[in-house]
Backbone as a printed PyTorch tensor [residue, N CA C, xyz], in Angstrom:
tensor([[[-119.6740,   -9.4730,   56.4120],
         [-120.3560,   -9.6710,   57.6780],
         [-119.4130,   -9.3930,   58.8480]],

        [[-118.0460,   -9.7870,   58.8820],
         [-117.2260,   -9.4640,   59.9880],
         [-116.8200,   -7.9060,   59.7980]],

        [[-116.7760,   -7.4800,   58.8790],
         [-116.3470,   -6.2300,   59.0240],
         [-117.7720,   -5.0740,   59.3780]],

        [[-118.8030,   -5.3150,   59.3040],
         [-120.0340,   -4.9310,   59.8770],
         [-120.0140,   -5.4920,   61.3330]],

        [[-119.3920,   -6.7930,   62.0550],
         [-119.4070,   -6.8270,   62.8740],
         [-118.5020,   -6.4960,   64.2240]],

        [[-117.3080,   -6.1050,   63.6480],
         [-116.2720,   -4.5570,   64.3720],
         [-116.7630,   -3.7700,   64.5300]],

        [[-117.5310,   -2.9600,   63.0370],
         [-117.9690,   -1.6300,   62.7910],
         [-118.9780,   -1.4840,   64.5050]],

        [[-119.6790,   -2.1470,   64.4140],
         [-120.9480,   -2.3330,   64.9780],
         [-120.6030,   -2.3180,   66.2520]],

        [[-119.7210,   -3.4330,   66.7330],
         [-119.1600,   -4.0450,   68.5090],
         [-119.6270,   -5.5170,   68.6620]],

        [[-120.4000,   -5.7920,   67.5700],
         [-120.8440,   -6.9190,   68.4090],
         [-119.6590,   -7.9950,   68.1660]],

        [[-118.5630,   -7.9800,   67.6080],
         [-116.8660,   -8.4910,   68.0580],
         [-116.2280,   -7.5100,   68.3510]],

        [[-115.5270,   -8.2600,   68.9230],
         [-114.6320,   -6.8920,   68.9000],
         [-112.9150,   -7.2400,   69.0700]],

        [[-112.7340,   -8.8540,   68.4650],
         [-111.3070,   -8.7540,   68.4200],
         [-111.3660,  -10.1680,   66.8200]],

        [[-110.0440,   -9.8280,   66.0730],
         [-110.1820,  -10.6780,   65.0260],
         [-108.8280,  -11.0840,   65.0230]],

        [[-108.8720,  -12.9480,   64.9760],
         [-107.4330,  -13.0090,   64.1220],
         [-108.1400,  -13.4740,   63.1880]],

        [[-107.3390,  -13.5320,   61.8490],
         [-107.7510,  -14.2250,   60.6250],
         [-106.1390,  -14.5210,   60.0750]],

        [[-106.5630,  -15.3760,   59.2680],
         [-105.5440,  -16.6890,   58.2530],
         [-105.8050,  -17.0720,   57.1480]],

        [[-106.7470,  -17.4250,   56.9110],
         [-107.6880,  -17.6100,   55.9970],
         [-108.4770,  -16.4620,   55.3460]],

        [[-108.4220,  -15.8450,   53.5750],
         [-109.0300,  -14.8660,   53.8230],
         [-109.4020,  -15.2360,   52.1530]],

        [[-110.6010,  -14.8160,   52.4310],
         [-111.9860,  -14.6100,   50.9640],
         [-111.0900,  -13.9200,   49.9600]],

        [[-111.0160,  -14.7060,   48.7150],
         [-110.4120,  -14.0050,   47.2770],
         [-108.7740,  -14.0180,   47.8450]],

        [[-108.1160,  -15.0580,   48.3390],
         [-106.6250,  -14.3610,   48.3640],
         [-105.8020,  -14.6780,   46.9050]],

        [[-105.1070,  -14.2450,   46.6780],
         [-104.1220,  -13.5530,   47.5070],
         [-104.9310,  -12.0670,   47.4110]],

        [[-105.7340,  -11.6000,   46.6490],
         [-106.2130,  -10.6900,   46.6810],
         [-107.2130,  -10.2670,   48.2840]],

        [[-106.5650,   -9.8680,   48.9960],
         [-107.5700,  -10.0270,   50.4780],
         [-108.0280,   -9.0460,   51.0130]],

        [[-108.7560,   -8.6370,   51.1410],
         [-109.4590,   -7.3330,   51.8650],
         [-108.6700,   -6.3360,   52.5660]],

        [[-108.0620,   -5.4840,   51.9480],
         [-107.5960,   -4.0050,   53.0550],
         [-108.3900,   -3.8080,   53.9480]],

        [[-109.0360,   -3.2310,   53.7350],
         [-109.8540,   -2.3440,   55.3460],
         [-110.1440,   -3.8490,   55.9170]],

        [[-110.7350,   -4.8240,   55.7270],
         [-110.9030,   -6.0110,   56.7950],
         [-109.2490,   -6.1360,   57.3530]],

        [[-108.3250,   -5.9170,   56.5600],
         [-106.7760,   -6.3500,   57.1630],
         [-106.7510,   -5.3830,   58.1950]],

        [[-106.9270,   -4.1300,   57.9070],
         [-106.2450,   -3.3760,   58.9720],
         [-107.1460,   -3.0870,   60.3030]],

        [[-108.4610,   -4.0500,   60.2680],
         [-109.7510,   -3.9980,   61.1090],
         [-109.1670,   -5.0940,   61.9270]],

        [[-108.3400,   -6.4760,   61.4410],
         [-107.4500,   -7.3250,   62.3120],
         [-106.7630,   -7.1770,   63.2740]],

        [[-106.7310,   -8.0910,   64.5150],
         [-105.6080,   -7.6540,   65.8890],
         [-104.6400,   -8.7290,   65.1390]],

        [[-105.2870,   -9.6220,   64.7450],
         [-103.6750,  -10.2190,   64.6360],
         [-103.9840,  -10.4770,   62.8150]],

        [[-103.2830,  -11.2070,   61.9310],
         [-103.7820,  -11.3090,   60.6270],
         [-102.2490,  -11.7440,   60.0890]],

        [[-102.1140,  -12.8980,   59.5180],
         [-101.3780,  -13.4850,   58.7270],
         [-101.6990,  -14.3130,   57.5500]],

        [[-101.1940,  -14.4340,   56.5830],
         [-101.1480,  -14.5730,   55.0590],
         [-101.1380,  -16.0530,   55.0280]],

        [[-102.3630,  -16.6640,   55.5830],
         [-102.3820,  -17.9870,   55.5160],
         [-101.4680,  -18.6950,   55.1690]],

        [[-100.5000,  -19.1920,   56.2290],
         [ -99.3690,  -19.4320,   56.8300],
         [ -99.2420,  -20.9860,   57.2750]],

        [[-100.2100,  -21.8680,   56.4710],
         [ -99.7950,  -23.1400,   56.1720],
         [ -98.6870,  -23.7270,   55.8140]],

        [[ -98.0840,  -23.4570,   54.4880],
         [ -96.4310,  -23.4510,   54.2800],
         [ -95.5590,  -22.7150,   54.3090]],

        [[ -96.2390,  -21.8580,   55.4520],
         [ -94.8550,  -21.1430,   55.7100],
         [ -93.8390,  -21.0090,   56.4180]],

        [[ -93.9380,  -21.9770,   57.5500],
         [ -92.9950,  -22.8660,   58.7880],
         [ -91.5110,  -23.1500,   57.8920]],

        [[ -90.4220,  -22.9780,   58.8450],
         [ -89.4110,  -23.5330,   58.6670],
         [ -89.9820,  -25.1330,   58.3520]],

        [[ -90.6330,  -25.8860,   58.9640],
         [ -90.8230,  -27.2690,   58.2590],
         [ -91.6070,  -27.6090,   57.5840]],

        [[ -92.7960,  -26.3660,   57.1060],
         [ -93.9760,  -26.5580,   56.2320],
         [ -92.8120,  -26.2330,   54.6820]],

        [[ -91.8640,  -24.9790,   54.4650],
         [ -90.9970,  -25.3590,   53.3260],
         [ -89.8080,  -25.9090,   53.3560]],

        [[ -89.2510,  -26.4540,   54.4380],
         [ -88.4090,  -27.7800,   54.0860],
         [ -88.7650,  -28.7070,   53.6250]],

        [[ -90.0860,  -29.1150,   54.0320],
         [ -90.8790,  -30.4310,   53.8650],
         [ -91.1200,  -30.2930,   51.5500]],

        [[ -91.5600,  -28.7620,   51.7940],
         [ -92.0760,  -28.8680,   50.1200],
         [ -91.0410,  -28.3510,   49.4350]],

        [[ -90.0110,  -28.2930,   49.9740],
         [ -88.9290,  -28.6970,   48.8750],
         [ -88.1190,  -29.5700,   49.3120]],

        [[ -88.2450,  -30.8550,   50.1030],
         [ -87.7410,  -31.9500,   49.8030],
         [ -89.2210,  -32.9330,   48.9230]],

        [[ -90.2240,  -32.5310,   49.2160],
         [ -90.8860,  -33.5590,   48.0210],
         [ -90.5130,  -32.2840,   46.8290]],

        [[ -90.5820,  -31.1970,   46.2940],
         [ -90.5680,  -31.2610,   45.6550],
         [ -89.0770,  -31.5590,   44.2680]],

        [[ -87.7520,  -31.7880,   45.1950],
         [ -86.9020,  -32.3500,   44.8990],
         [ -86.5420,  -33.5520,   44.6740]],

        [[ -87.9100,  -34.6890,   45.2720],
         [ -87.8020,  -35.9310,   45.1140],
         [ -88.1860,  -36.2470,   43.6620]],

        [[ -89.8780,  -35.2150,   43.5990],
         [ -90.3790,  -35.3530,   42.2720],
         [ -89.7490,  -35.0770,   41.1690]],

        [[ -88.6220,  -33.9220,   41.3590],
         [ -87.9170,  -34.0680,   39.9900],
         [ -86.7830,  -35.1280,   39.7510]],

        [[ -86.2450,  -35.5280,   40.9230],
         [ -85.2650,  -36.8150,   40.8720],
         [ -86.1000,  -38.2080,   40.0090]],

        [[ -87.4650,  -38.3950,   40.6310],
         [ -87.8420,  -39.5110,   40.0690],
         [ -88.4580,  -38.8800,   38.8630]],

        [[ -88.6250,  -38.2920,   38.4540],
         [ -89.6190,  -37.6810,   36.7020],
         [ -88.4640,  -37.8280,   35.8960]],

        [[ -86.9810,  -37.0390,   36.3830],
         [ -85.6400,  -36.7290,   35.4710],
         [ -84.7410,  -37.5360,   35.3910]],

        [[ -85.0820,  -38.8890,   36.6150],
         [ -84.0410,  -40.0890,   37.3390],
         [ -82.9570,  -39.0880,   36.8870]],

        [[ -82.7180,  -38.6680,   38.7460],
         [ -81.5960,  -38.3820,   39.1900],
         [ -81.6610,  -38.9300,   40.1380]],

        [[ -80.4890,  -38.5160,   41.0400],
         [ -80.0290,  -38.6640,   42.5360],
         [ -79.4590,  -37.6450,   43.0040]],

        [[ -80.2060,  -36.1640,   43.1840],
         [ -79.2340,  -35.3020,   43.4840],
         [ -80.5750,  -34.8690,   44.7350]],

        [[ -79.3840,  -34.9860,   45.8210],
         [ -80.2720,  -34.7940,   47.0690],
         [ -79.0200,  -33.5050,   48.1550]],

        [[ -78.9700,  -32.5980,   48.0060],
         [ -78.5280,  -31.6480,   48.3900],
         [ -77.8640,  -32.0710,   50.3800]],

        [[ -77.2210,  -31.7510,   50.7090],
         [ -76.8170,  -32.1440,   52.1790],
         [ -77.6980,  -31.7900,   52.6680]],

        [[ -77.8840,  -30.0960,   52.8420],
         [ -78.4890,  -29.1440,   53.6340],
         [ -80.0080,  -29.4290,   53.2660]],

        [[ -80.5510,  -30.5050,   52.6160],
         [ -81.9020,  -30.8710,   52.7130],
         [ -82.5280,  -32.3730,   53.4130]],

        [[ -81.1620,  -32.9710,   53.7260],
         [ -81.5270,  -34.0180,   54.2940],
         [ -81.6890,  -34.0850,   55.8260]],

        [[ -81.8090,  -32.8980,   56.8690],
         [ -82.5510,  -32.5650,   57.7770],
         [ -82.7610,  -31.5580,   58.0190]],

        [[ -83.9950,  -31.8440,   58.7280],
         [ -84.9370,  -30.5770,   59.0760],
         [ -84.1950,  -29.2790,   59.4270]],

        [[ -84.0990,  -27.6710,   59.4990],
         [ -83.2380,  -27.0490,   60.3510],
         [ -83.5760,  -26.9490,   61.5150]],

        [[ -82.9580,  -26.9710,   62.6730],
         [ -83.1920,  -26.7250,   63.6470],
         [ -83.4700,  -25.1800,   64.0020]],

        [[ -84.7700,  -24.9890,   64.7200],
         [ -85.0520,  -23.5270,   65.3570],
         [ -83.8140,  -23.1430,   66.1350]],

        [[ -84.3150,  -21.2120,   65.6330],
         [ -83.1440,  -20.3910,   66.6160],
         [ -83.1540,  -20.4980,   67.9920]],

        [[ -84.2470,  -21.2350,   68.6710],
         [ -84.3520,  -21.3800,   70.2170],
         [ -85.1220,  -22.4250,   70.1920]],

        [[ -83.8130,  -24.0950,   70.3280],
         [ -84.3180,  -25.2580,   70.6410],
         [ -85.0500,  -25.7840,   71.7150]],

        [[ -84.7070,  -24.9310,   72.7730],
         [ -85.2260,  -25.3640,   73.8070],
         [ -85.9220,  -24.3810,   74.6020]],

        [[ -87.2260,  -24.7340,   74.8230],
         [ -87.9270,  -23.5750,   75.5530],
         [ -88.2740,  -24.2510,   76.9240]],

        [[ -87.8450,  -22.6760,   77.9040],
         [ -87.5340,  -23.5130,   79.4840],
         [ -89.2910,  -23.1230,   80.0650]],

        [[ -89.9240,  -23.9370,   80.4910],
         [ -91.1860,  -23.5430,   80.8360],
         [ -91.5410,  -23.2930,   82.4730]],

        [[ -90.2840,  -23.8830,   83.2830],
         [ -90.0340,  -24.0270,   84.4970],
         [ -90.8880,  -22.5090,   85.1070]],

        [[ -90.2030,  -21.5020,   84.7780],
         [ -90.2890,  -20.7000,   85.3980],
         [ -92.6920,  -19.7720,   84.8740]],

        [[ -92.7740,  -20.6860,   84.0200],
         [ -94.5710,  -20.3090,   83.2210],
         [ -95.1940,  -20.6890,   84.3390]],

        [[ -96.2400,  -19.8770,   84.0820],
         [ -97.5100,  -20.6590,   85.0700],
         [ -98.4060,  -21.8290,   83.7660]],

        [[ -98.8060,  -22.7430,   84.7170],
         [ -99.1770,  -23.5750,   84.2170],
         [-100.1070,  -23.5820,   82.6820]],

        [[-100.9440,  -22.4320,   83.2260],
         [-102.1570,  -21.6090,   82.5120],
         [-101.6710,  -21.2990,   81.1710]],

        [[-100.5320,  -20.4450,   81.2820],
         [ -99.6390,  -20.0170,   80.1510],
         [ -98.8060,  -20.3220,   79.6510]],

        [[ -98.3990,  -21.6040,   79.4770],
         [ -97.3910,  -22.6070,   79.4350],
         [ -97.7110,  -22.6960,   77.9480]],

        [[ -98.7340,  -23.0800,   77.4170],
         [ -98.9670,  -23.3830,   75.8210],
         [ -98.3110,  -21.9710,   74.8490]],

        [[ -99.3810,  -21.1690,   75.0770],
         [ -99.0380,  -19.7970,   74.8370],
         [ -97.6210,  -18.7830,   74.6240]],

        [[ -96.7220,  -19.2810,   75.7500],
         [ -95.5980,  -19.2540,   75.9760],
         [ -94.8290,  -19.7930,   74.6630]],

        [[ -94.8620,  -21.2250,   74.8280],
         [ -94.3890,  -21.5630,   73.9390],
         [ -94.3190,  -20.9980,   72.8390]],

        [[ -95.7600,  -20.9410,   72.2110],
         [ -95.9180,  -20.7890,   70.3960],
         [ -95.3650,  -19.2120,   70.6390]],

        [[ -95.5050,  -18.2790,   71.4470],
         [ -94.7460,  -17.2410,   71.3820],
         [ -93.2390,  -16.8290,   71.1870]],

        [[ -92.8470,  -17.8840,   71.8870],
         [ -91.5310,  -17.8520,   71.8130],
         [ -90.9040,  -18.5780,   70.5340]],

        [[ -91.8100,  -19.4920,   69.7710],
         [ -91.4630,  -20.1420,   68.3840],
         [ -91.4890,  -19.3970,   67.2950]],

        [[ -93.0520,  -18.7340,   67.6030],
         [ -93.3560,  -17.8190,   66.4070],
         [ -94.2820,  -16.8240,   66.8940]],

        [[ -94.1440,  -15.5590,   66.1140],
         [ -94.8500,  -14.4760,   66.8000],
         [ -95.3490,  -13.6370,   65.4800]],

        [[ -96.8330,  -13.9440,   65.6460],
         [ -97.9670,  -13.6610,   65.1610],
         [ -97.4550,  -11.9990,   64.4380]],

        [[ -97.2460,  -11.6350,   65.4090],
         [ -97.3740,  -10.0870,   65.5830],
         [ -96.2410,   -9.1990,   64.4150]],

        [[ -95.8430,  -10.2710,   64.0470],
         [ -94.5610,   -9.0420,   63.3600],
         [ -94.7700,   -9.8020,   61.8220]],

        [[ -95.7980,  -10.8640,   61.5840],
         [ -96.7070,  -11.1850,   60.2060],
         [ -97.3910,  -10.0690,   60.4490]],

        [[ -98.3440,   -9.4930,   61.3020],
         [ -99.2440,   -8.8010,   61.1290],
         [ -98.7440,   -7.3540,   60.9600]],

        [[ -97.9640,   -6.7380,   61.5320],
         [ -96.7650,   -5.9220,   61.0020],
         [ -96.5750,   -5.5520,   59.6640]],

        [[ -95.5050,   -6.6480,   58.8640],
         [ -95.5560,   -6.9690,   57.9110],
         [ -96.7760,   -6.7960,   56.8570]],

        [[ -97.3310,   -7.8660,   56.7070],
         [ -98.5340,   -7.8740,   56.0360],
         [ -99.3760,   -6.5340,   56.0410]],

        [[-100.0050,   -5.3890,   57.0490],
         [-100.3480,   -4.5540,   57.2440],
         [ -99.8100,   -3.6160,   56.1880]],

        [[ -98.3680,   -3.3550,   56.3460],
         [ -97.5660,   -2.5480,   55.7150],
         [ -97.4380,   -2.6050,   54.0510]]])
């Protein structure tokens, strides 16, 4: 239905994340996408820190160990901690941000390719 509805006009811009049959996911709907990433739930610097510190807990308590790695006992910090908003307009202040955290555009890049 969305890809009849590009074809057509009656949309005429798509992001998608979520996609019917993945990992197996529609080519021509991918490359019919403005933006399009590989449902990107755990894929945050803290969506897989997070699942491999549980999943390092679960083998500590299944195997009783205690082996808890340094470099997992905090989060990493982003390549740009601090984002200056001073100079945004108000409007674009959100936007700004998640741009400057993460950028859509070079998953869709990627993924495309």
């Amino acid at each position: 239905a969305m890809k009849k509805a590009l074809k057509t006009g009656k949309i005429t811009g798509t992001v998608i994340d979520c996609w019917e049959n993945e990992p197996d996911i529609d080519r021509e709907l991918l490359q019919m996408a403005d933006i399009a990433t590989p449902h990107i739930a755990g894929y945050s610097a803290d969506g897989k820190w997070t699942a491999t510190k549980m999943s390092l807990e679960n083998l500590n308590e299944f195997f009783e160990l205690d082996v808890y790695p340094i470099k997992l006992m905090q989060l990493p910090q982003p390549n740009n901690p601090v984002i200056d908003l001073r100079e945004v307009e108000p409007d674009h202040q959100l936007a700004y941000a998640v741009w400057q955290t993460y950028n859509p555009m070079m998953e869709t890049m990627n993924l495309k390719a």
